[in-house]
JSON list of C-alpha atoms in Angstrom, two decimals:
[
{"chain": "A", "resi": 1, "resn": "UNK", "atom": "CA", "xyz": [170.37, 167.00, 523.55]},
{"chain": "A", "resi": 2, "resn": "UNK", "atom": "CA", "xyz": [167.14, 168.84, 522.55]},
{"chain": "A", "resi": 3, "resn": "UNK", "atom": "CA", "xyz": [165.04, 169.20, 525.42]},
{"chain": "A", "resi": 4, "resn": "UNK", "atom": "CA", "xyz": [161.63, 166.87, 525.00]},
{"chain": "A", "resi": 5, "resn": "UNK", "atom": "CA", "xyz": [158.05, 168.73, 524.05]},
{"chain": "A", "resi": 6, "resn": "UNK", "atom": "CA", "xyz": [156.55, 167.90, 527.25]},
{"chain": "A", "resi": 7, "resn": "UNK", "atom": "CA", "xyz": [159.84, 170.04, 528.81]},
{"chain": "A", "resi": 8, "resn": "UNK", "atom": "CA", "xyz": [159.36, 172.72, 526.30]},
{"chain": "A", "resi": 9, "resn": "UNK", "atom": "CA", "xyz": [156.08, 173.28, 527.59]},
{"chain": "A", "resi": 10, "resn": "UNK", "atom": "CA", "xyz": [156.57, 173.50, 531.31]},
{"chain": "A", "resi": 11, "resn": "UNK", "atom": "CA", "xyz": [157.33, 177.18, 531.25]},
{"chain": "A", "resi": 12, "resn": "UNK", "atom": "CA", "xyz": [154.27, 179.21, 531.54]},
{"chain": "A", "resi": 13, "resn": "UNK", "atom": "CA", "xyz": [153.77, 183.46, 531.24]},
{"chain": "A", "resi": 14, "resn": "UNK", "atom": "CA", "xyz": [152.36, 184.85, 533.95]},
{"chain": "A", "resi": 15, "resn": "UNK", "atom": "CA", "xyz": [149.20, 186.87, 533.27]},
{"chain": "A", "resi": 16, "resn": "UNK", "atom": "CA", "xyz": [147.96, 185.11, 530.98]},
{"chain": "A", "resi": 17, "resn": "UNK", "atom": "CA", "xyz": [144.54, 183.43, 530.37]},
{"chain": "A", "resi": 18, "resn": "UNK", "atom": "CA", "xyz": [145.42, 179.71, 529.50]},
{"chain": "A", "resi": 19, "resn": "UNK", "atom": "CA", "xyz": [142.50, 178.07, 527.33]},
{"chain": "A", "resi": 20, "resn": "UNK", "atom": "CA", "xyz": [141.99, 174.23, 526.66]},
{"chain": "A", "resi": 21, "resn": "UNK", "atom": "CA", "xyz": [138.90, 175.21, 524.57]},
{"chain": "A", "resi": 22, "resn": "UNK", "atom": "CA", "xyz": [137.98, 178.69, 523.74]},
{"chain": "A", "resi": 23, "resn": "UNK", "atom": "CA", "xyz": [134.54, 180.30, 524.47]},
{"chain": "A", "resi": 24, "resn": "UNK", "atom": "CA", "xyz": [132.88, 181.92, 522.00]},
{"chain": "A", "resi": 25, "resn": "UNK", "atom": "CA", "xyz": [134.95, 185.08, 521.01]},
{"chain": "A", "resi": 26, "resn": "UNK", "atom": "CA", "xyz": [132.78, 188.23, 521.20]},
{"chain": "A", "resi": 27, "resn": "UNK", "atom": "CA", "xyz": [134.30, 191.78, 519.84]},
{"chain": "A", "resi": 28, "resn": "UNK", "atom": "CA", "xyz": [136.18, 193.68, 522.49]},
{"chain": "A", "resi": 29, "resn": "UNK", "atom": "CA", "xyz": [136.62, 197.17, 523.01]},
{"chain": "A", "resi": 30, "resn": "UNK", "atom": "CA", "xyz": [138.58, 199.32, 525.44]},
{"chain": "A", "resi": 31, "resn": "UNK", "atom": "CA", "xyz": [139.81, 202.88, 525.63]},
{"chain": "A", "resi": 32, "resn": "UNK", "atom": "CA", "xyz": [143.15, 203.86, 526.89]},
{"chain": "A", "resi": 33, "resn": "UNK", "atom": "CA", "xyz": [146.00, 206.41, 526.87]},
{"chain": "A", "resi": 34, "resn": "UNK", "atom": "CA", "xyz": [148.99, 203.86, 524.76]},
{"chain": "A", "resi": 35, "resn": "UNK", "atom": "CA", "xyz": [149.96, 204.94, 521.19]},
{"chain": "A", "resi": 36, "resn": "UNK", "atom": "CA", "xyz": [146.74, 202.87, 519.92]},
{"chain": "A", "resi": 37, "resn": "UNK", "atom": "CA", "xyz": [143.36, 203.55, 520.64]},
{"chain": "A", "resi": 38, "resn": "UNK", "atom": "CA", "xyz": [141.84, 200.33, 521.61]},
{"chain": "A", "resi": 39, "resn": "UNK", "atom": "CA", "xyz": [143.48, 197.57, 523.79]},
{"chain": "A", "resi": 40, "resn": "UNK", "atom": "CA", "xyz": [145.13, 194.99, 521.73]},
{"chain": "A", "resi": 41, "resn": "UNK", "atom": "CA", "xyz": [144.26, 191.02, 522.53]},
{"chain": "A", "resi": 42, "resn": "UNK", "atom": "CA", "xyz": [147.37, 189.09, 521.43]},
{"chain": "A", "resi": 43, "resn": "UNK", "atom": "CA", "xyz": [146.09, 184.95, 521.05]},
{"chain": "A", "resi": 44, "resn": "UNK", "atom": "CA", "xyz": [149.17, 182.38, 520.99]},
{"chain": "A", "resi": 45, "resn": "UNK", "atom": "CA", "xyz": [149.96, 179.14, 522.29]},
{"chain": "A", "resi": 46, "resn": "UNK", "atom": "CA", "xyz": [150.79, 178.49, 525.91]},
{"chain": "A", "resi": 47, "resn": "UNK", "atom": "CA", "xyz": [154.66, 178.14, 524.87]},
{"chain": "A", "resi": 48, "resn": "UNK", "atom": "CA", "xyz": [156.76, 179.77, 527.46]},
{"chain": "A", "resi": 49, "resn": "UNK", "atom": "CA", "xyz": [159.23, 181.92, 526.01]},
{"chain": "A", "resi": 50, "resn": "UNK", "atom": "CA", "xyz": [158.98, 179.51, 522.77]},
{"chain": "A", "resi": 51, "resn": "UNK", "atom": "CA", "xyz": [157.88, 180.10, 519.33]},
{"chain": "A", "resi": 52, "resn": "UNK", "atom": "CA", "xyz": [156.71, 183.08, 516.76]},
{"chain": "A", "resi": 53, "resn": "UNK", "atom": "CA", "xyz": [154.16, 184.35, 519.31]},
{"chain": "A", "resi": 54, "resn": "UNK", "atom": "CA", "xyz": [156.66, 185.49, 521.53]},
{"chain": "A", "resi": 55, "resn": "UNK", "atom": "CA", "xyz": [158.39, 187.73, 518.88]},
{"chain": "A", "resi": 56, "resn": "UNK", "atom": "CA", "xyz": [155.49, 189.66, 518.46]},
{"chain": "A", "resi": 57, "resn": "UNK", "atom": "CA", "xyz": [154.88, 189.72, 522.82]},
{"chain": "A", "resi": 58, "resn": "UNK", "atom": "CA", "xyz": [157.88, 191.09, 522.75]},
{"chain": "A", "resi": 59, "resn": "UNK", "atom": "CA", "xyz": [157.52, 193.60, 520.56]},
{"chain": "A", "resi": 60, "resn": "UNK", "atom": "CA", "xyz": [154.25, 194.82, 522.62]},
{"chain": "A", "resi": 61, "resn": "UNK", "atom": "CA", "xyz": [155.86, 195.38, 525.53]},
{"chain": "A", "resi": 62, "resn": "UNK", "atom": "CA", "xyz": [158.94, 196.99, 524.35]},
{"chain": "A", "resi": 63, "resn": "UNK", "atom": "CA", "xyz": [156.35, 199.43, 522.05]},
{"chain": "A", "resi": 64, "resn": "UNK", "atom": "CA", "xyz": [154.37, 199.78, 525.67]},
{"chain": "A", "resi": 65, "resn": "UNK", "atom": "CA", "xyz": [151.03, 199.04, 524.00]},
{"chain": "A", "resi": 66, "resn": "UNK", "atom": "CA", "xyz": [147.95, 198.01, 526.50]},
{"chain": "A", "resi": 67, "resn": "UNK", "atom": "CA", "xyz": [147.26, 194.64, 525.45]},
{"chain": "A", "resi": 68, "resn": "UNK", "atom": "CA", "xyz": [145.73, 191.24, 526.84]},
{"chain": "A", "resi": 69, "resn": "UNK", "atom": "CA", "xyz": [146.98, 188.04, 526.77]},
{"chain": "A", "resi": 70, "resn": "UNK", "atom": "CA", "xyz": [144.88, 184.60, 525.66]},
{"chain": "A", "resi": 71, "resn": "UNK", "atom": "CA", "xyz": [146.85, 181.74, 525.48]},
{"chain": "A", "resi": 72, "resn": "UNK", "atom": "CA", "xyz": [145.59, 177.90, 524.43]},
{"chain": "A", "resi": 73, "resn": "UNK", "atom": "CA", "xyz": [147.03, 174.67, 525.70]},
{"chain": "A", "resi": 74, "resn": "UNK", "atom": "CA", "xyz": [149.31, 172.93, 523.20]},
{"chain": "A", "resi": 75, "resn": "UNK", "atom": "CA", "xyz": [147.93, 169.53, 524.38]},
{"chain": "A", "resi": 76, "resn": "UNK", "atom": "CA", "xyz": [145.75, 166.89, 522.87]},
{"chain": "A", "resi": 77, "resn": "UNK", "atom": "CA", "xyz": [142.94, 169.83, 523.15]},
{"chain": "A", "resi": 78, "resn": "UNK", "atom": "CA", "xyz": [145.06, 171.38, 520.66]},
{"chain": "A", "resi": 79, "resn": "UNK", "atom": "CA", "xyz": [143.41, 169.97, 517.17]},
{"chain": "A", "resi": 80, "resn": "UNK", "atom": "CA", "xyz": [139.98, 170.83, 518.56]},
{"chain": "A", "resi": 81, "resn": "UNK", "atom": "CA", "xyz": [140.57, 174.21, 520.03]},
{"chain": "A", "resi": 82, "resn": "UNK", "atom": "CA", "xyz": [142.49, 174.86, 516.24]},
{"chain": "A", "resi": 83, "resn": "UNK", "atom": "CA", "xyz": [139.07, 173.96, 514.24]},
{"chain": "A", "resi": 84, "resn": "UNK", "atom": "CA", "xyz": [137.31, 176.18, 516.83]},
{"chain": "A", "resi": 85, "resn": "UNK", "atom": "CA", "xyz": [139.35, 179.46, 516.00]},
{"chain": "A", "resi": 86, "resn": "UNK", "atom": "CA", "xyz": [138.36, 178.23, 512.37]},
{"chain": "A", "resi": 87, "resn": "UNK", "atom": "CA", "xyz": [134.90, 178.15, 512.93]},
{"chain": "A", "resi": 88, "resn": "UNK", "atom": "CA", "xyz": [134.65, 181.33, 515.10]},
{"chain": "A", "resi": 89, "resn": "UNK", "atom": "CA", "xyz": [136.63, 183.40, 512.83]},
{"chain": "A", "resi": 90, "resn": "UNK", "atom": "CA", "xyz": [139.07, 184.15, 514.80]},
{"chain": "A", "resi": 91, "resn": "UNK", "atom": "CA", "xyz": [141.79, 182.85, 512.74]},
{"chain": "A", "resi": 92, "resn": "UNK", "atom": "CA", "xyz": [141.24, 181.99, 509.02]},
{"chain": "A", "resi": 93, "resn": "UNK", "atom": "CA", "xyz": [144.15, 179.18, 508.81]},
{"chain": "A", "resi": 94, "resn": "UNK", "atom": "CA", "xyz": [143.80, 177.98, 512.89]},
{"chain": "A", "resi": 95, "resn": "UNK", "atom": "CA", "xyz": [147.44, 178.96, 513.59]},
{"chain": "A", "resi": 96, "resn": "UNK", "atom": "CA", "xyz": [148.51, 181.22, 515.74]},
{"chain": "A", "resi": 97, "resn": "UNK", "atom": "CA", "xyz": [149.17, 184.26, 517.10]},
{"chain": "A", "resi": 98, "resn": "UNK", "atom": "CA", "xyz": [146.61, 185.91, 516.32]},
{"chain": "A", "resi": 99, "resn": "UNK", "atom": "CA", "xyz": [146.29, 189.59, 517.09]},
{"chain": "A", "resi": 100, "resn": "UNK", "atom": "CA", "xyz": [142.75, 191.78, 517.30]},
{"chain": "A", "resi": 101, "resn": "UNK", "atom": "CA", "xyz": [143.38, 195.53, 516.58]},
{"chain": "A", "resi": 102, "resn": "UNK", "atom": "CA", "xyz": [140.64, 198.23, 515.96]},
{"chain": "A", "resi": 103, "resn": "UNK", "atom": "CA", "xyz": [138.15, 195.31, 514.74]},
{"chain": "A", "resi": 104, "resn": "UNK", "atom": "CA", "xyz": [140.60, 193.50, 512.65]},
{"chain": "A", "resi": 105, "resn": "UNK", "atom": "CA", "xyz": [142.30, 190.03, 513.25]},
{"chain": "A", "resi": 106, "resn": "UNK", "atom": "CA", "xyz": [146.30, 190.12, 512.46]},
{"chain": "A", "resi": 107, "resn": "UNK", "atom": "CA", "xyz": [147.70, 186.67, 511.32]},
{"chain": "A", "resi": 108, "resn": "UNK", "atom": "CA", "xyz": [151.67, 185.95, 510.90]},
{"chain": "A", "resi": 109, "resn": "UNK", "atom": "CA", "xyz": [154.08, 187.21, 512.81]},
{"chain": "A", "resi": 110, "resn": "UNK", "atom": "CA", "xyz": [156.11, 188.87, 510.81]},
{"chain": "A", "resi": 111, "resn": "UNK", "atom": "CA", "xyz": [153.33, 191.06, 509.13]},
{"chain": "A", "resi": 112, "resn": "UNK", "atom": "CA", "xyz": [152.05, 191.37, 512.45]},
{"chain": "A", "resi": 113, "resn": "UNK", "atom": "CA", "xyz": [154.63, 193.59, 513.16]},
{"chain": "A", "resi": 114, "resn": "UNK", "atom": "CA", "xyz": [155.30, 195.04, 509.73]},
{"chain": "A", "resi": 115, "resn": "UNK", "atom": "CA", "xyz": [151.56, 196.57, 510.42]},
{"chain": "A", "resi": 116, "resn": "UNK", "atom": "CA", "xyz": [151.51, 197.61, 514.00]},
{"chain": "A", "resi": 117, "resn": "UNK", "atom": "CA", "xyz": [155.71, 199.17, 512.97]},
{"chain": "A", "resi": 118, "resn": "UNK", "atom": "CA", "xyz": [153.85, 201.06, 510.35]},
{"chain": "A", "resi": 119, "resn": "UNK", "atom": "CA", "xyz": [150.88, 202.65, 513.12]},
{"chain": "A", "resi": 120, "resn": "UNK", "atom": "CA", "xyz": [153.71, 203.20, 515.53]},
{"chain": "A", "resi": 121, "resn": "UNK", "atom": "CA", "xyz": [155.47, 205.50, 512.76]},
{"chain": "A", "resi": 122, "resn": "UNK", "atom": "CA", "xyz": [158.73, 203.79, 514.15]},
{"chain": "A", "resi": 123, "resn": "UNK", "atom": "CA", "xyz": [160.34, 200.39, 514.19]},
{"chain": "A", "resi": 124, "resn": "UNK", "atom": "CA", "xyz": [160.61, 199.78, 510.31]},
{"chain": "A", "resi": 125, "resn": "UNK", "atom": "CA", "xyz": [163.42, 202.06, 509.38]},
{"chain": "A", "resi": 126, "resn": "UNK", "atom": "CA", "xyz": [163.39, 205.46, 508.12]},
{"chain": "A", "resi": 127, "resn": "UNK", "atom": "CA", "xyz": [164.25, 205.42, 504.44]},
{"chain": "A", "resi": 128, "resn": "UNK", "atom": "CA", "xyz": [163.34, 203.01, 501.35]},
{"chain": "A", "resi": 129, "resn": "UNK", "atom": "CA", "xyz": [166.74, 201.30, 502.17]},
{"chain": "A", "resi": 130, "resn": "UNK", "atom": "CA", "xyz": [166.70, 200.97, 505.34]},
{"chain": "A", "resi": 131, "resn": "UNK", "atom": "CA", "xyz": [163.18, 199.17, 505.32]},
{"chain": "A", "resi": 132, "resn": "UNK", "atom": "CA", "xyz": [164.46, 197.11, 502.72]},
{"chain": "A", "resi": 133, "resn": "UNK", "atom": "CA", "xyz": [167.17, 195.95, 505.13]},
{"chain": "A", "resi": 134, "resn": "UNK", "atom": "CA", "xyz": [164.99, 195.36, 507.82]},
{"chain": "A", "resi": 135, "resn": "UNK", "atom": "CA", "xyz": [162.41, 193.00, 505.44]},
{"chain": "A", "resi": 136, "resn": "UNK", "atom": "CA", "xyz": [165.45, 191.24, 504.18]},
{"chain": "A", "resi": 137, "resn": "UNK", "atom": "CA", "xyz": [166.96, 190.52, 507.26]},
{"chain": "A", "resi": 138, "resn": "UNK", "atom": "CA", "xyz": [163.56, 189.15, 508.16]},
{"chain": "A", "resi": 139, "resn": "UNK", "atom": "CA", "xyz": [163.18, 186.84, 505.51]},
{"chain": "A", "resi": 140, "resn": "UNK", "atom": "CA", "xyz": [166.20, 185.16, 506.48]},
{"chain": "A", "resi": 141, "resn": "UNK", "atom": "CA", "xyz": [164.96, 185.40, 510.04]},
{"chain": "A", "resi": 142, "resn": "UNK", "atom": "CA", "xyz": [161.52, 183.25, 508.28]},
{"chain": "A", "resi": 143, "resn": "UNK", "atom": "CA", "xyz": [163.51, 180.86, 506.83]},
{"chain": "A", "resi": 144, "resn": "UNK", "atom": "CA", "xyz": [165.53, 179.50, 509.99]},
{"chain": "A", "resi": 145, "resn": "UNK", "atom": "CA", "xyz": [162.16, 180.10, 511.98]},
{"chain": "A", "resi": 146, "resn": "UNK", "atom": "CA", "xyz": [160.49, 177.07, 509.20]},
{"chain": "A", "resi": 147, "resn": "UNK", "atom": "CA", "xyz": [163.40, 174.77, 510.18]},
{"chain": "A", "resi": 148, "resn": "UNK", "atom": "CA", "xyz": [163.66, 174.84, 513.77]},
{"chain": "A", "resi": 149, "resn": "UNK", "atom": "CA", "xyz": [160.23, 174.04, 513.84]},
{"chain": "A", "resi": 150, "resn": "UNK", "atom": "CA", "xyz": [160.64, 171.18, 511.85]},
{"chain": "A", "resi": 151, "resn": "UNK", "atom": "CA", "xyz": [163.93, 170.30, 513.68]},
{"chain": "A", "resi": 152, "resn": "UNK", "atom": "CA", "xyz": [162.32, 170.09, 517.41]},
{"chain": "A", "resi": 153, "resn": "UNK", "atom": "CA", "xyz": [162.14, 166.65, 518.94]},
{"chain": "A", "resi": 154, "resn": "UNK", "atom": "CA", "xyz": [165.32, 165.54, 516.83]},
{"chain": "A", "resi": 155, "resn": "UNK", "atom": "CA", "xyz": [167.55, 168.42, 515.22]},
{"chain": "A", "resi": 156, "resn": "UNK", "atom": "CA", "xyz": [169.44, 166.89, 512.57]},
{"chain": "A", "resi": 157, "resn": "UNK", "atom": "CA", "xyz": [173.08, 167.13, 511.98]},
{"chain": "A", "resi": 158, "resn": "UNK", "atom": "CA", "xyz": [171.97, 169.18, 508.36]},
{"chain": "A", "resi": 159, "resn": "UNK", "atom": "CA", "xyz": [170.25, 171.60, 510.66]},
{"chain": "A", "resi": 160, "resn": "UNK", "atom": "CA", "xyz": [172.67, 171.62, 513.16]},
{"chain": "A", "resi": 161, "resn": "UNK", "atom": "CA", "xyz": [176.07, 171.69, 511.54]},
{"chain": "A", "resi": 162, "resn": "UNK", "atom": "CA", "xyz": [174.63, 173.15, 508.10]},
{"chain": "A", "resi": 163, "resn": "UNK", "atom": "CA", "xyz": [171.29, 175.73, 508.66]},
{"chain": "A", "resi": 164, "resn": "UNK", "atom": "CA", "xyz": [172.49, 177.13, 511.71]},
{"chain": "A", "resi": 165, "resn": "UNK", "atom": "CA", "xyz": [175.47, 178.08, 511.22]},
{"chain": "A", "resi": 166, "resn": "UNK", "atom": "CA", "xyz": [174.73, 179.94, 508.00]},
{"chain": "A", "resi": 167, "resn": "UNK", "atom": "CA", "xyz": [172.06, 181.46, 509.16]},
{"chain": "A", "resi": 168, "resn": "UNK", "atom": "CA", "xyz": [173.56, 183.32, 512.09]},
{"chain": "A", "resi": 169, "resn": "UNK", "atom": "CA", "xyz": [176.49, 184.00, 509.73]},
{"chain": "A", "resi": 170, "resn": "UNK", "atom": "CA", "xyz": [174.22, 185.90, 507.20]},
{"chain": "A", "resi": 171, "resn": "UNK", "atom": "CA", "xyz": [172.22, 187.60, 510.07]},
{"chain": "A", "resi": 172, "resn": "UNK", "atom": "CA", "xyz": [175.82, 188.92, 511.97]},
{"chain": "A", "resi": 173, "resn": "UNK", "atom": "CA", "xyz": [177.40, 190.13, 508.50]},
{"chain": "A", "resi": 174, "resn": "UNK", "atom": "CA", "xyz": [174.67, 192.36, 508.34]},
{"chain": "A", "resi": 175, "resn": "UNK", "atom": "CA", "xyz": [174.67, 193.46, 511.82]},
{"chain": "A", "resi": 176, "resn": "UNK", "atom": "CA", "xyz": [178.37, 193.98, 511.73]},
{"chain": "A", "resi": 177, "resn": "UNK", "atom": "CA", "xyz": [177.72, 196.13, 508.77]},
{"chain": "A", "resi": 178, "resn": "UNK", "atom": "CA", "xyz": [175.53, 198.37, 511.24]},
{"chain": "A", "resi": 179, "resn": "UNK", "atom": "CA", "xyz": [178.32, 198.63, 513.57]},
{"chain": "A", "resi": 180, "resn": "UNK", "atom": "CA", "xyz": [175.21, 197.94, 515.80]},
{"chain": "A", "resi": 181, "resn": "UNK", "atom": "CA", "xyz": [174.05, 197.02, 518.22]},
{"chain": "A", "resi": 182, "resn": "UNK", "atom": "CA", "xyz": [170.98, 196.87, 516.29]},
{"chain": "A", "resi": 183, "resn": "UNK", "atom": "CA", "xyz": [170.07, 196.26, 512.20]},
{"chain": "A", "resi": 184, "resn": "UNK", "atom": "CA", "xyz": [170.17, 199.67, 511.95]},
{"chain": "A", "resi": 185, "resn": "UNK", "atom": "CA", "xyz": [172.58, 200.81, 513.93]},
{"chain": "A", "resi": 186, "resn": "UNK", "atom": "CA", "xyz": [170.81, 203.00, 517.19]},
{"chain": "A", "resi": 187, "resn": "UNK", "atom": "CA", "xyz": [167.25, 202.43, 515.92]},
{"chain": "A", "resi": 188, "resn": "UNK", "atom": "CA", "xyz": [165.83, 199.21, 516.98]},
{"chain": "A", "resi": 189, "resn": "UNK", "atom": "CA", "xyz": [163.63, 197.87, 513.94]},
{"chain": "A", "resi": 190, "resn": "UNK", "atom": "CA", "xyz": [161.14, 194.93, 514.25]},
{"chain": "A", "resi": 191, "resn": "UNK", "atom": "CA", "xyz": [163.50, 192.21, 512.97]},
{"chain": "A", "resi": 192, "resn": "UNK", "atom": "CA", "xyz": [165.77, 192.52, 515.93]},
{"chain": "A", "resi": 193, "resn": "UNK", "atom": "CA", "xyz": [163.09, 191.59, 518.69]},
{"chain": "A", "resi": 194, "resn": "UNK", "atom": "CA", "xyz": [162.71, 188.11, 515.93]},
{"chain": "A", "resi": 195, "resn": "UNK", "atom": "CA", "xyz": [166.46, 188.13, 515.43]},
{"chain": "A", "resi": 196, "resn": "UNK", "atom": "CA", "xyz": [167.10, 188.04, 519.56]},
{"chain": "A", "resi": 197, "resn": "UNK", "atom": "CA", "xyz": [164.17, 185.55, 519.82]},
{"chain": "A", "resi": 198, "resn": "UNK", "atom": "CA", "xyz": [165.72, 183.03, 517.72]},
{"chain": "A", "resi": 199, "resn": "UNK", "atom": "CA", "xyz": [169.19, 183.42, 519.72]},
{"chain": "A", "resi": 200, "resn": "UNK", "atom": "CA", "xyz": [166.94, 182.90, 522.55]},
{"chain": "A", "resi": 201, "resn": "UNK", "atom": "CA", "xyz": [165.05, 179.93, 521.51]},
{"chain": "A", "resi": 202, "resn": "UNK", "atom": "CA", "xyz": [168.35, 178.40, 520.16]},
{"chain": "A", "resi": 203, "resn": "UNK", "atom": "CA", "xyz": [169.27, 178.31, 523.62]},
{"chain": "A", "resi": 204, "resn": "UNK", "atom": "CA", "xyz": [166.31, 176.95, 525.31]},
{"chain": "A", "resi": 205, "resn": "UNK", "atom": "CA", "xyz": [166.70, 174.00, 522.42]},
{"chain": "A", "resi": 206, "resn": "UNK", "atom": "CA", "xyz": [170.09, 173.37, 523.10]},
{"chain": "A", "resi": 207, "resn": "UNK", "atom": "CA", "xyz": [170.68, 174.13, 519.24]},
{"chain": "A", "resi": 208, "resn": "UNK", "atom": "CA", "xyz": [173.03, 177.57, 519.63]},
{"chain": "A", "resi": 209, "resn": "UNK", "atom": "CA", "xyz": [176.31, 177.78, 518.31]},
{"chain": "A", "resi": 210, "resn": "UNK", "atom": "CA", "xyz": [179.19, 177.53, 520.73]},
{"chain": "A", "resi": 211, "resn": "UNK", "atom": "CA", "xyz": [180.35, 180.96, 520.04]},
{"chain": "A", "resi": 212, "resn": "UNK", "atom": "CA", "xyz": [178.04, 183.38, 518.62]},
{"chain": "A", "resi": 213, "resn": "UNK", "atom": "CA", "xyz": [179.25, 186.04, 516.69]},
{"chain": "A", "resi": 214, "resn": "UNK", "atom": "CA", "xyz": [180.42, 189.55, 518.14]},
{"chain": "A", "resi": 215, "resn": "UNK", "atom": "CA", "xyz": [177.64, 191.42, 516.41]},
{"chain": "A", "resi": 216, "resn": "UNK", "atom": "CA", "xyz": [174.96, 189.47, 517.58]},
{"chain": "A", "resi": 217, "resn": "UNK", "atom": "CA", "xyz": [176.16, 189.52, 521.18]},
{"chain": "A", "resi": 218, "resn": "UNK", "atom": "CA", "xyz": [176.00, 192.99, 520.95]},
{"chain": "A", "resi": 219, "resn": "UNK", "atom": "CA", "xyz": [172.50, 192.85, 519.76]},
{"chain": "A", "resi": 220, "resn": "UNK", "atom": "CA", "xyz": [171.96, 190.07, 522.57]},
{"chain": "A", "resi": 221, "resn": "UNK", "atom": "CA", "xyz": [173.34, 192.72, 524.97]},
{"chain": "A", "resi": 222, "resn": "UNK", "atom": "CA", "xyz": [171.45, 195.36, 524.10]},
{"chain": "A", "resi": 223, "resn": "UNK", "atom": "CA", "xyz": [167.75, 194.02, 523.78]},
{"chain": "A", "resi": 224, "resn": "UNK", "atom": "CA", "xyz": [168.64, 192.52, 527.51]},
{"chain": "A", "resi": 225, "resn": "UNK", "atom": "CA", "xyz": [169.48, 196.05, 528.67]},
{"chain": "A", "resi": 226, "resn": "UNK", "atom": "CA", "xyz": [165.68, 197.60, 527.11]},
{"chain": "A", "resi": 227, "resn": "UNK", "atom": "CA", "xyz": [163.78, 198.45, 530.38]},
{"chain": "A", "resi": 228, "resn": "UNK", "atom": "CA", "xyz": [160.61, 196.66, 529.29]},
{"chain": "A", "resi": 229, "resn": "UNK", "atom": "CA", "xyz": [162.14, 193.28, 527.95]},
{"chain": "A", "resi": 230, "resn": "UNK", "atom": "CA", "xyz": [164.39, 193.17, 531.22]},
{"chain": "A", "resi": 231, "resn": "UNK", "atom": "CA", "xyz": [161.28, 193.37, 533.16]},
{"chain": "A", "resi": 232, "resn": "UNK", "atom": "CA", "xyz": [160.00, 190.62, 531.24]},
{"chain": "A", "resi": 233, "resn": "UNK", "atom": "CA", "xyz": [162.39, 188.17, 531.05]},
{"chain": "A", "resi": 234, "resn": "UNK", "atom": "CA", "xyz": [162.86, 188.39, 534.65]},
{"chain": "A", "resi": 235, "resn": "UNK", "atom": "CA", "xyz": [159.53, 187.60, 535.03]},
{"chain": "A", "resi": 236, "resn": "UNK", "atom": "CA", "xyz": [159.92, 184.20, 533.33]},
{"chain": "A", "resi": 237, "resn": "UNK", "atom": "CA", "xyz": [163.20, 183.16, 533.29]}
]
């Protein structure tokens, strides 16, 4: 049975800054010794280990960027705090995460980290192929993302018995092509941190397949094994 909102929401990150309605954002600015010269602020909901945020959270901790954490309730505060970020520029559509990086406000998660793969130099595959792998991958990633969202509260059979299954079908064929453990192969690309997240979140939902396929095990395996995930998810399992 999929677990209720109200349970999806008891699981809270630690160090995090937890906002029923924002104060007035002001520009920040911090100097450190990461890959990126200012601190990074990364805005989501106060989801747990839930939702497209936590790709990109991910992601910054595995790339061992400085970055704070601002997290809003996802409670009836939720429409105003929404029309705030609106108002305050923040974030042009209300939705979140929201990233600020040298001055500039990221929005989606998936161009999120297209952009911050790209400053790395790393992440997003080496050749013209191999980036087109990664964004295709991705896009199937996006489209199973869209209905598991629309699925919480009451997954459907459809989504159960039809969506999921093809989708992790079509994400392990091309893992298995890899030979793994990640998309390509060795080198971790930013699709796998969203690939493992929706394994992850499948879970948490009660939504995963029975058996999941060999390739993305191995994937599953390996992104548990990365020192700065492991960290992590002990941290809030």
């Amino acid at each position: 049975m999929l677990a209720s909102s109200s349970q999806l929401l008891q699981v809270t990150t630690p160090f995090s800054t937890v906002l029923h309605f924002p104060t007035p954002i002001l520009p920040r600015h911090w100097s450190n010794n990461s890959p990126m010269s200012e601190t990074v602020v990364y805005h989501y909901l106060d989801l747990g280990r839930l939702g497209r945020g936590e790709v990109v959270n991910l992601f910054l901790r595995d790339a061992g960027l400085d970055f704070k954490t601002v997290r809003y309730a996802y409670d009836s505060t939720w429409p105003a705090t929404k029309e705030k970020l609106r108002e305050q520029g923040l974030s042009p559509t209300g939705l979140l995460p929201i990233i600020e990086y040298k001055g500039t406000k990221l929005s989606q998660h998936i161009p999120i980290l297209r952009y911050l793969s790209r400053e790395l130099g790393g992440y997003d595959g080496e050749t013209s192929y191999e980036k087109y792998i990664v964004d295709q991958a991705a896009d199937l990633y996006i489209d199973w993302r869209a209905a598991w969202v629309a699925s919480l509260g009451d997954a459907s059979d459809d989504y159960k018995n039809k969506i999921v299954p093809q989708y992790y079908a079509l994400v392990a064929k091309y893992y298995a092509e890899s030979k793994g453990p990640y998309l390509l192969g060795d080198k971790i690309s930013y699709t796998d941190f969203a690939v493992f997240q929706s394994i992850d979140n499948e879970r948490r939902t009660e939504t995963l397949p029975d058996n999941l396929p060999e390739s993305l095990q191995k994937l599953v395996d390996a992104m548990n094994e990365r020192p700065k995930i492991a960290a992590f998810i002990r941290e809030t399992a």
